[in-house]
Amino acid sequence: MKKILGKLLQRIGISKIDLLLLRSYAGPFAVTFFICMFLFLMQYLWKYIELLVGKGIGAGMIAKLLLYSLPDLVPMALPLTIMVAGLMTFGNLSESFELVAMKANGISLLRALRPIFLLMCFLAVVNFFFLNFVMPAAKLEQSAMLLEFRQKKPTFSIDEGVFYQGIDGFAIRIGKKEKDNQTMRDVMIYEFKKDDSKRLNVIKAKYGTMILTDKDRLLNLTLYDGVRYEEMTGATEYRKTAPFNQMFFKTQKMQIDLSSLDLQLIDRESIASDYRLQSVQSLMKFIDTYDIKVATIKLDNQKYVSRYLHVPKVMPVDSGMLKFRRPSGAVFKPLTQDSILMNYPEIQRNTIVTTAINHARSIKGMTDGMISTLEYEELDINLYYSELHKKFAFSVLVILLFLISAPLGAIIKKGGIGLPLVISVIFFVVFYAINITGDKMGKEGIVPVWFGSWMSSMFLLPVGLVITYRANRDKGLQFLWAKKVGGFFAMIFKPIKGLFKRKKSV
C-alpha cells in the first residue's frame, strides 16, 4: 500500500522531501492556529462579559454566540499563525542542519519552499471563499444576537432595600426577605400606567409572598395588611387639587407579566444592509447602485443649471422688449454699447441685475447642495469599496506573510517558540498598524480606497522579496547593520547605543 501511494505521489510530482516539509509545517500551523483562536476568543468574551452576565442567558445561547464569533476572529489569527509556523518550521530545519543537507543534495531554498508555497496559494483561495460566504453569514447572526442580548433585561432578582425597575411599568422594593426566598416584609410597589391617563398607583403592604410560575414568565404576588393609592387623573382640575383614591385591604393578589424580560428577537433583514455583512456579489450591486445614483444627481443638477445658462438669440429693441428666435433671413443691427446691460432702458436695468443675481445664487446653492450630497455618498460608498478590496487583500496576505516568515526562519536558524513568537508579534503589530491606518485613510477619502486597503500588502511585498532573495543566497540580513553601506538599523540605533556606554574614568 505504501509503495502504491508512493508511486502515485511521484506521478503527481510530490516527493518525500515535500511530504517531510508539509508534515513539519502542518504541526506548528495547527497548534499555533488553535492557540491564537483561543486567545482571541477569550479577548472577545472578556469584551462582552458585562453584556452576558446577570441577564439569565443560557449556556447554549452563549456557546452559539461564541460559535458565530469564530469566523470573525480568523482574519486576526491567520496572519499571526502563518508567521509563527513559518519561523518555527524553517528555524528548526535550519537549526538541525536539515536545510544544509538539502542544499548539499542540490535542493535550493526556493525548491524547499515550493510545496508549502503551493499550500499557501490553496489556503489563500480557501480564505477568499471563507471571507466571501462564511464570514458575512456568521457575522450577521453574531450582530443580531448581540443586539438581542443588549435589549434583554436582567433576570428578576429583587435585593433588600433597592427598587427593582426591570419590569416595564413597575418599580418594586422590599424591606426584608425571609429565608424561604418567597416571604417578604415592608413591600412597596409603584405601578405606572402607560395608557392615556398616565396614572401612578402606589401599593404598600406589611408583608406578602412572591411566587414565580410558568417557567418564570409570571410573578404572583399576594399582599397582606396594606393600602393602595390611585391617582384620579381623569378628575376635573386634577393639576390643581391632585385627588386620589385610598383603599385599605387585608389581602390583595396581583399577577405581573415578566415577558418584557425575555429575549427579543431581531429581524435579520433590518441589519443585513451593513457593508461588513456583504459578499463580493452584493458589494458590486451596491457599487453599481451608487454609480447610477451619482449619475442621476449630476444629470438633475445639469438640467437645473442649464435652464439659466441657456442664452437664446435675442435682440434688444427701443421698446425694451426682447425678440426671440430670429426669423430666417432677418438681419439685426449690431449693439451700440460694449456692455449688453447698457443697451436696455435704464428703468429695466435694476430688474435685470436683481434677476441675474438671484439666478446666480440659485445655481450656486443647487451646486453646493449637489457637492455636499456627492461627498456624503462618496464617504458612504468608500465603506463598500474598502470591504471589497479587503476580501482580496487578506487572501493575498497569506502568501506574502509566508514569503517573509519561512525565509526569515531559515536565516535566523532558531527553532522553538520563543524567538519566532517575538518576531511574529512584532511583524503582526506593524502589519496591523499599517492595515488599520490605510483602511481608515481610504474610508475617509484621504487616499484612494484601493491604496489604503492594499497599503499593508504593498509594504510587505518588497520585504518578503528581499528576505527571500537574501535567504536563497545564504547572505542573511547583515546589510541592515553594515556600517559601510549605511545599514538602516545601524543608523538608527548607533546614537541610542552611545547613550548607554559607560564613560571611562579619568
mmCIF file of N, CA and C in Angstrom, residues 67-160:
data_model
loop_
_atom_site.group_PDB
_atom_site.id
_atom_site.type_symbol
_atom_site.label_atom_id
_atom_site.label_comp_id
_atom_site.label_asym_id
_atom_site.label_seq_id
_atom_site.Cartn_x
_atom_site.Cartn_y
_atom_site.Cartn_z
ATOM 1 N N LEU A 67 -19.684 30.541 18.843
ATOM 2 C CA LEU A 67 -19.512 29.816 17.582
ATOM 3 C C LEU A 67 -19.612 30.765 16.397
ATOM 4 N N TYR A 68 -20.570 31.681 16.425
ATOM 5 C CA TYR A 68 -20.717 32.640 15.332
ATOM 6 C C TYR A 68 -19.612 33.692 15.331
ATOM 7 N N SER A 69 -18.944 33.879 16.453
ATOM 8 C CA SER A 69 -17.854 34.863 16.513
ATOM 9 C C SER A 69 -16.530 34.307 15.991
ATOM 10 N N LEU A 70 -16.419 32.973 15.887
ATOM 11 C CA LEU A 70 -15.161 32.370 15.442
ATOM 12 C C LEU A 70 -14.745 32.817 14.039
ATOM 13 N N PRO A 71 -15.640 32.825 13.029
ATOM 14 C CA PRO A 71 -15.202 33.286 11.695
ATOM 15 C C PRO A 71 -14.673 34.716 11.689
ATOM 16 N N ASP A 72 -15.208 35.560 12.555
ATOM 17 C CA ASP A 72 -14.741 36.942 12.608
ATOM 18 C C ASP A 72 -13.337 37.051 13.186
ATOM 19 N N LEU A 73 -12.885 36.030 13.899
ATOM 20 C CA LEU A 73 -11.549 36.032 14.505
ATOM 21 C C LEU A 73 -10.481 35.460 13.578
ATOM 22 N N VAL A 74 -10.903 34.763 12.523
ATOM 23 C CA VAL A 74 -9.936 34.133 11.622
ATOM 24 C C VAL A 74 -9.006 35.159 10.960
ATOM 25 N N PRO A 75 -9.512 36.312 10.442
ATOM 26 C CA PRO A 75 -8.587 37.296 9.848
ATOM 27 C C PRO A 75 -7.541 37.833 10.811
ATOM 28 N N MET A 76 -7.796 37.724 12.114
ATOM 29 C CA MET A 76 -6.810 38.143 13.102
ATOM 30 C C MET A 76 -5.826 37.019 13.412
ATOM 31 N N ALA A 77 -6.336 35.798 13.518
ATOM 32 C CA ALA A 77 -5.490 34.680 13.936
ATOM 33 C C ALA A 77 -4.628 34.144 12.802
ATOM 34 N N LEU A 78 -5.129 34.168 11.562
ATOM 35 C CA LEU A 78 -4.404 33.546 10.455
ATOM 36 C C LEU A 78 -3.064 34.214 10.160
ATOM 37 N N PRO A 79 -2.954 35.556 10.085
ATOM 38 C CA PRO A 79 -1.628 36.155 9.840
ATOM 39 C C PRO A 79 -0.600 35.797 10.899
ATOM 40 N N LEU A 80 -1.000 35.857 12.167
ATOM 41 C CA LEU A 80 -0.059 35.513 13.233
ATOM 42 C C LEU A 80 0.321 34.043 13.176
ATOM 43 N N THR A 81 -0.618 33.177 12.821
ATOM 44 C CA THR A 81 -0.336 31.749 12.707
ATOM 45 C C THR A 81 0.687 31.474 11.612
ATOM 46 N N ILE A 82 0.520 32.096 10.458
ATOM 47 C CA ILE A 82 1.450 31.874 9.340
ATOM 48 C C ILE A 82 2.847 32.343 9.708
ATOM 49 N N MET A 83 2.938 33.472 10.391
ATOM 50 C CA MET A 83 4.259 33.972 10.791
ATOM 51 C C MET A 83 4.943 33.014 11.763
ATOM 52 N N VAL A 84 4.229 32.605 12.799
ATOM 53 C CA VAL A 84 4.834 31.725 13.807
ATOM 54 C C VAL A 84 5.174 30.369 13.207
ATOM 55 N N ALA A 85 4.266 29.783 12.426
ATOM 56 C CA ALA A 85 4.509 28.456 11.855
ATOM 57 C C ALA A 85 5.679 28.473 10.884
ATOM 58 N N GLY A 86 5.768 29.504 10.038
ATOM 59 C CA GLY A 86 6.880 29.587 9.096
ATOM 60 C C GLY A 86 8.213 29.757 9.787
ATOM 61 N N LEU A 87 8.261 30.619 10.795
ATOM 62 C CA LEU A 87 9.518 30.829 11.534
ATOM 63 C C LEU A 87 9.928 29.576 12.297
ATOM 64 N N MET A 88 8.964 28.917 12.938
ATOM 65 C CA MET A 88 9.293 27.718 13.709
ATOM 66 C C MET A 88 9.755 26.579 12.805
ATOM 67 N N THR A 89 9.035 26.344 11.710
ATOM 68 C CA THR A 89 9.356 25.204 10.844
ATOM 69 C C THR A 89 10.734 25.340 10.230
ATOM 70 N N PHE A 90 10.983 26.438 9.558
ATOM 71 C CA PHE A 90 12.270 26.595 8.874
ATOM 72 C C PHE A 90 13.377 26.984 9.829
ATOM 73 N N GLY A 91 13.022 27.526 10.992
ATOM 74 C CA GLY A 91 14.045 27.729 12.016
ATOM 75 C C GLY A 91 14.542 26.397 12.562
ATOM 76 N N ASN A 92 13.616 25.473 12.800
ATOM 77 C CA ASN A 92 14.011 24.134 13.268
ATOM 78 C C ASN A 92 14.812 23.379 12.206
ATOM 79 N N LEU A 93 14.360 23.468 10.933
ATOM 80 C CA LEU A 93 15.101 22.783 9.857
ATOM 81 C C LEU A 93 16.498 23.357 9.690
ATOM 82 N N SER A 94 16.620 24.659 9.843
ATOM 83 C CA SER A 94 17.939 25.279 9.702
ATOM 84 C C SER A 94 18.818 24.993 10.914
ATOM 85 N N GLU A 95 18.212 24.982 12.107
ATOM 86 C CA GLU A 95 18.994 24.732 13.315
ATOM 87 C C GLU A 95 19.502 23.298 13.359
ATOM 88 N N SER A 96 18.727 22.359 12.848
ATOM 89 C CA SER A 96 19.149 20.958 12.836
ATOM 90 C C SER A 96 19.923 20.593 11.564
ATOM 91 N N PHE A 97 20.300 21.581 10.778
ATOM 92 C CA PHE A 97 21.120 21.409 9.564
ATOM 93 C C PHE A 97 20.420 20.562 8.488
ATOM 94 N N GLU A 98 19.103 20.443 8.568
ATOM 95 C CA GLU A 98 18.391 19.712 7.525
ATOM 96 C C GLU A 98 18.349 20.509 6.226
ATOM 97 N N LEU A 99 18.252 21.833 6.342
ATOM 98 C CA LEU A 99 18.307 22.661 5.132
ATOM 99 C C LEU A 99 19.689 22.584 4.484
ATOM 100 N N VAL A 100 20.719 22.497 5.316
ATOM 101 C CA VAL A 100 22.080 22.358 4.776
ATOM 102 C C VAL A 100 22.209 21.053 4.013
ATOM 103 N N ALA A 101 21.633 19.975 4.570
ATOM 104 C CA ALA A 101 21.673 18.672 3.882
ATOM 105 C C ALA A 101 20.903 18.724 2.565
ATOM 106 N N MET A 102 19.802 19.426 2.545
ATOM 107 C CA MET A 102 19.041 19.562 1.304
ATOM 108 C C MET A 102 19.841 20.323 0.248
ATOM 109 N N LYS A 103 20.502 21.406 0.671
ATOM 110 C CA LYS A 103 21.293 22.179 -0.280
ATOM 111 C C LYS A 103 22.479 21.369 -0.790
ATOM 112 N N ALA A 104 23.053 20.511 0.092
ATOM 113 C CA ALA A 104 24.167 19.668 -0.343
ATOM 114 C C ALA A 104 23.725 18.652 -1.386
ATOM 115 N N ASN A 105 22.438 18.295 -1.393
ATOM 116 C CA ASN A 105 21.900 17.360 -2.384
ATOM 117 C C ASN A 105 21.245 18.077 -3.567
ATOM 118 N N GLY A 106 21.519 19.366 -3.683
ATOM 119 C CA GLY A 106 21.033 20.113 -4.839
ATOM 120 C C GLY A 106 19.638 20.677 -4.708
ATOM 121 N N ILE A 107 19.086 20.689 -3.506
ATOM 122 C CA ILE A 107 17.748 21.249 -3.283
ATOM 123 C C ILE A 107 17.909 22.650 -2.709
ATOM 124 N N SER A 108 17.574 23.651 -3.468
ATOM 125 C CA SER A 108 17.720 25.027 -3.020
ATOM 126 C C SER A 108 16.589 25.392 -2.053
ATOM 127 N N LEU A 109 16.730 26.559 -1.443
ATOM 128 C CA LEU A 109 15.704 27.001 -0.514
ATOM 129 C C LEU A 109 14.380 27.241 -1.233
ATOM 130 N N LEU A 110 14.432 27.799 -2.433
ATOM 131 C CA LEU A 110 13.200 28.030 -3.188
ATOM 132 C C LEU A 110 12.492 26.714 -3.501
ATOM 133 N N ARG A 111 13.282 25.685 -3.818
ATOM 134 C CA ARG A 111 12.683 24.368 -4.072
ATOM 135 C C ARG A 111 12.058 23.813 -2.794
ATOM 136 N N ALA A 112 12.720 24.060 -1.649
ATOM 137 C CA ALA A 112 12.164 23.593 -0.383
ATOM 138 C C ALA A 112 10.885 24.352 -0.011
ATOM 139 N N LEU A 113 10.797 25.608 -0.446
ATOM 140 C CA LEU A 113 9.607 26.407 -0.140
ATOM 141 C C LEU A 113 8.423 26.050 -1.035
ATOM 142 N N ARG A 114 8.678 25.382 -2.156
ATOM 143 C CA ARG A 114 7.630 25.188 -3.151
ATOM 144 C C ARG A 114 6.395 24.453 -2.637
ATOM 145 N N PRO A 115 6.511 23.307 -1.956
ATOM 146 C CA PRO A 115 5.283 22.602 -1.527
ATOM 147 C C PRO A 115 4.432 23.420 -0.561
ATOM 148 N N ILE A 116 5.089 24.097 0.382
ATOM 149 C CA ILE A 116 4.313 24.896 1.335
ATOM 150 C C ILE A 116 3.786 26.159 0.659
ATOM 151 N N PHE A 117 4.535 26.686 -0.316
ATOM 152 C CA PHE A 117 4.056 27.849 -1.062
ATOM 153 C C PHE A 117 2.782 27.503 -1.836
ATOM 154 N N LEU A 118 2.765 26.335 -2.456
ATOM 155 C CA LEU A 118 1.550 25.903 -3.146
ATOM 156 C C LEU A 118 0.409 25.694 -2.156
ATOM 157 N N LEU A 119 0.748 25.192 -0.975
ATOM 158 C CA LEU A 119 -0.274 25.039 0.064
ATOM 159 C C LEU A 119 -0.829 26.397 0.471
ATOM 160 N N MET A 120 0.034 27.415 0.573
ATOM 161 C CA MET A 120 -0.415 28.759 0.924
ATOM 162 C C MET A 120 -1.277 29.365 -0.186
ATOM 163 N N CYS A 121 -0.955 29.066 -1.443
ATOM 164 C CA CYS A 121 -1.802 29.541 -2.551
ATOM 165 C C CYS A 121 -3.197 28.930 -2.448
ATOM 166 N N PHE A 122 -3.252 27.626 -2.148
ATOM 167 C CA PHE A 122 -4.547 26.979 -1.951
ATOM 168 C C PHE A 122 -5.274 27.567 -0.748
ATOM 169 N N LEU A 123 -4.531 27.840 0.322
ATOM 170 C CA LEU A 123 -5.132 28.430 1.519
ATOM 171 C C LEU A 123 -5.646 29.838 1.238
ATOM 172 N N ALA A 124 -4.957 30.583 0.361
ATOM 173 C CA ALA A 124 -5.418 31.926 0.003
ATOM 174 C C ALA A 124 -6.761 31.866 -0.719
ATOM 175 N N VAL A 125 -6.915 30.891 -1.620
ATOM 176 C CA VAL A 125 -8.196 30.733 -2.322
ATOM 177 C C VAL A 125 -9.298 30.347 -1.336
ATOM 178 N N VAL A 126 -8.992 29.399 -0.437
ATOM 179 C CA VAL A 126 -9.974 28.984 0.571
ATOM 180 C C VAL A 126 -10.333 30.168 1.473
ATOM 181 N N ASN A 127 -9.336 30.956 1.827
ATOM 182 C CA ASN A 127 -9.580 32.116 2.685
ATOM 183 C C ASN A 127 -10.493 33.128 2.004
ATOM 184 N N PHE A 128 -10.326 33.306 0.681
ATOM 185 C CA PHE A 128 -11.195 34.233 -0.040
ATOM 186 C C PHE A 128 -12.649 33.774 0.003
ATOM 187 N N PHE A 129 -12.898 32.492 -0.288
ATOM 188 C CA PHE A 129 -14.267 31.989 -0.236
ATOM 189 C C PHE A 129 -14.814 32.022 1.187
ATOM 190 N N PHE A 130 -13.945 31.818 2.155
ATOM 191 C CA PHE A 130 -14.368 31.908 3.558
ATOM 192 C C PHE A 130 -14.814 33.330 3.889
ATOM 193 N N LEU A 131 -14.013 34.325 3.487
ATOM 194 C CA LEU A 131 -14.362 35.720 3.745
ATOM 195 C C LEU A 131 -15.589 36.159 2.954
ATOM 196 N N ASN A 132 -15.821 35.514 1.821
ATOM 197 C CA ASN A 132 -16.899 35.950 0.942
ATOM 198 C C ASN A 132 -18.252 35.335 1.306
ATOM 199 N N PHE A 133 -18.243 34.117 1.826
ATOM 200 C CA PHE A 133 -19.508 33.430 2.071
ATOM 201 C C PHE A 133 -19.741 33.130 3.552
ATOM 202 N N VAL A 134 -18.762 32.515 4.210
ATOM 203 C CA VAL A 134 -18.965 32.063 5.584
ATOM 204 C C VAL A 134 -18.990 33.238 6.557
ATOM 205 N N MET A 135 -18.015 34.121 6.440
ATOM 206 C CA MET A 135 -17.882 35.203 7.412
ATOM 207 C C MET A 135 -19.075 36.166 7.407
ATOM 208 N N PRO A 136 -19.606 36.625 6.245
ATOM 209 C CA PRO A 136 -20.777 37.514 6.301
ATOM 210 C C PRO A 136 -21.993 36.881 6.972
ATOM 211 N N ALA A 137 -22.244 35.597 6.662
ATOM 212 C CA ALA A 137 -23.400 34.935 7.277
ATOM 213 C C ALA A 137 -23.229 34.800 8.789
ATOM 214 N N ALA A 138 -22.030 34.411 9.226
ATOM 215 C CA ALA A 138 -21.786 34.269 10.663
ATOM 216 C C ALA A 138 -21.813 35.624 11.359
ATOM 217 N N LYS A 139 -21.280 36.641 10.713
ATOM 218 C CA LYS A 139 -21.258 37.967 11.321
ATOM 219 C C LYS A 139 -22.658 38.554 11.434
ATOM 220 N N LEU A 140 -23.548 38.211 10.490
ATOM 221 C CA LEU A 140 -24.937 38.659 10.578
ATOM 222 C C LEU A 140 -25.605 38.070 11.823
ATOM 223 N N GLU A 141 -25.435 36.775 12.028
ATOM 224 C CA GLU A 141 -26.016 36.143 13.215
ATOM 225 C C GLU A 141 -25.392 36.696 14.493
ATOM 226 N N GLN A 142 -24.089 36.910 14.473
ATOM 227 C CA GLN A 142 -23.404 37.445 15.651
ATOM 228 C C GLN A 142 -23.921 38.836 15.993
ATOM 229 N N SER A 143 -24.051 39.720 14.999
ATOM 230 C CA SER A 143 -24.531 41.077 15.243
ATOM 231 C C SER A 143 -25.967 41.071 15.759
ATOM 232 N N ALA A 144 -26.811 40.201 15.187
ATOM 233 C CA ALA A 144 -28.199 40.121 15.645
ATOM 234 C C ALA A 144 -28.284 39.620 17.091
ATOM 235 N N MET A 145 -27.480 38.627 17.437
ATOM 236 C CA MET A 145 -27.515 38.103 18.811
ATOM 237 C C MET A 145 -27.010 39.137 19.804
ATOM 238 N N LEU A 146 -25.992 39.902 19.434
ATOM 239 C CA LEU A 146 -25.505 40.943 20.341
ATOM 240 C C LEU A 146 -26.567 42.009 20.579
ATOM 241 N N LEU A 147 -27.312 42.373 19.524
ATOM 242 C CA LEU A 147 -28.400 43.325 19.701
ATOM 243 C C LEU A 147 -29.497 42.748 20.595
ATOM 244 N N GLU A 148 -29.783 41.465 20.424
ATOM 245 C CA GLU A 148 -30.787 40.825 21.274
ATOM 246 C C GLU A 148 -30.347 40.805 22.733
ATOM 247 N N PHE A 149 -29.088 40.508 22.975
ATOM 248 C CA PHE A 149 -28.582 40.472 24.351
ATOM 249 C C PHE A 149 -28.569 41.870 24.971
ATOM 250 N N ARG A 150 -28.304 42.884 24.161
ATOM 251 C CA ARG A 150 -28.308 44.248 24.700
ATOM 252 C C ARG A 150 -29.713 44.673 25.118
ATOM 253 N N GLN A 151 -30.720 44.215 24.381
ATOM 254 C CA GLN A 151 -32.086 44.604 24.707
ATOM 255 C C GLN A 151 -32.681 43.766 25.841
ATOM 256 N N LYS A 152 -32.082 42.616 26.105
ATOM 257 C CA LYS A 152 -32.612 41.767 27.177
ATOM 258 C C LYS A 152 -32.300 42.383 28.536
ATOM 259 N N LYS A 153 -33.292 42.410 29.390
ATOM 260 C CA LYS A 153 -33.132 42.996 30.715
ATOM 261 C C LYS A 153 -32.600 41.945 31.690
ATOM 262 N N PRO A 154 -32.036 42.392 32.796
ATOM 263 C CA PRO A 154 -31.520 41.428 33.781
ATOM 264 C C PRO A 154 -32.626 40.522 34.307
ATOM 265 N N THR A 155 -32.228 39.387 34.821
ATOM 266 C CA THR A 155 -33.189 38.441 35.373
ATOM 267 C C THR A 155 -33.857 39.038 36.608
ATOM 268 N N PHE A 156 -35.046 38.503 36.885
ATOM 269 C CA PHE A 156 -35.813 39.013 38.017
ATOM 270 C C PHE A 156 -35.149 38.590 39.324
ATOM 271 N N SER A 157 -34.589 39.578 40.006
ATOM 272 C CA SER A 157 -33.923 39.307 41.283
ATOM 273 C C SER A 157 -33.986 40.586 42.116
ATOM 274 N N ILE A 158 -34.810 40.558 43.168
ATOM 275 C CA ILE A 158 -35.018 41.744 43.998
ATOM 276 C C ILE A 158 -34.116 41.662 45.219
ATOM 277 N N ASP A 159 -33.334 42.693 45.425
ATOM 278 C CA ASP A 159 -32.498 42.798 46.619
ATOM 279 C C ASP A 159 -33.214 43.633 47.680
ATOM 280 N N GLU A 160 -32.845 43.449 48.896
ATOM 281 C CA GLU A 160 -33.470 44.168 50.002
ATOM 282 C C GLU A 160 -33.116 45.647 49.955
#
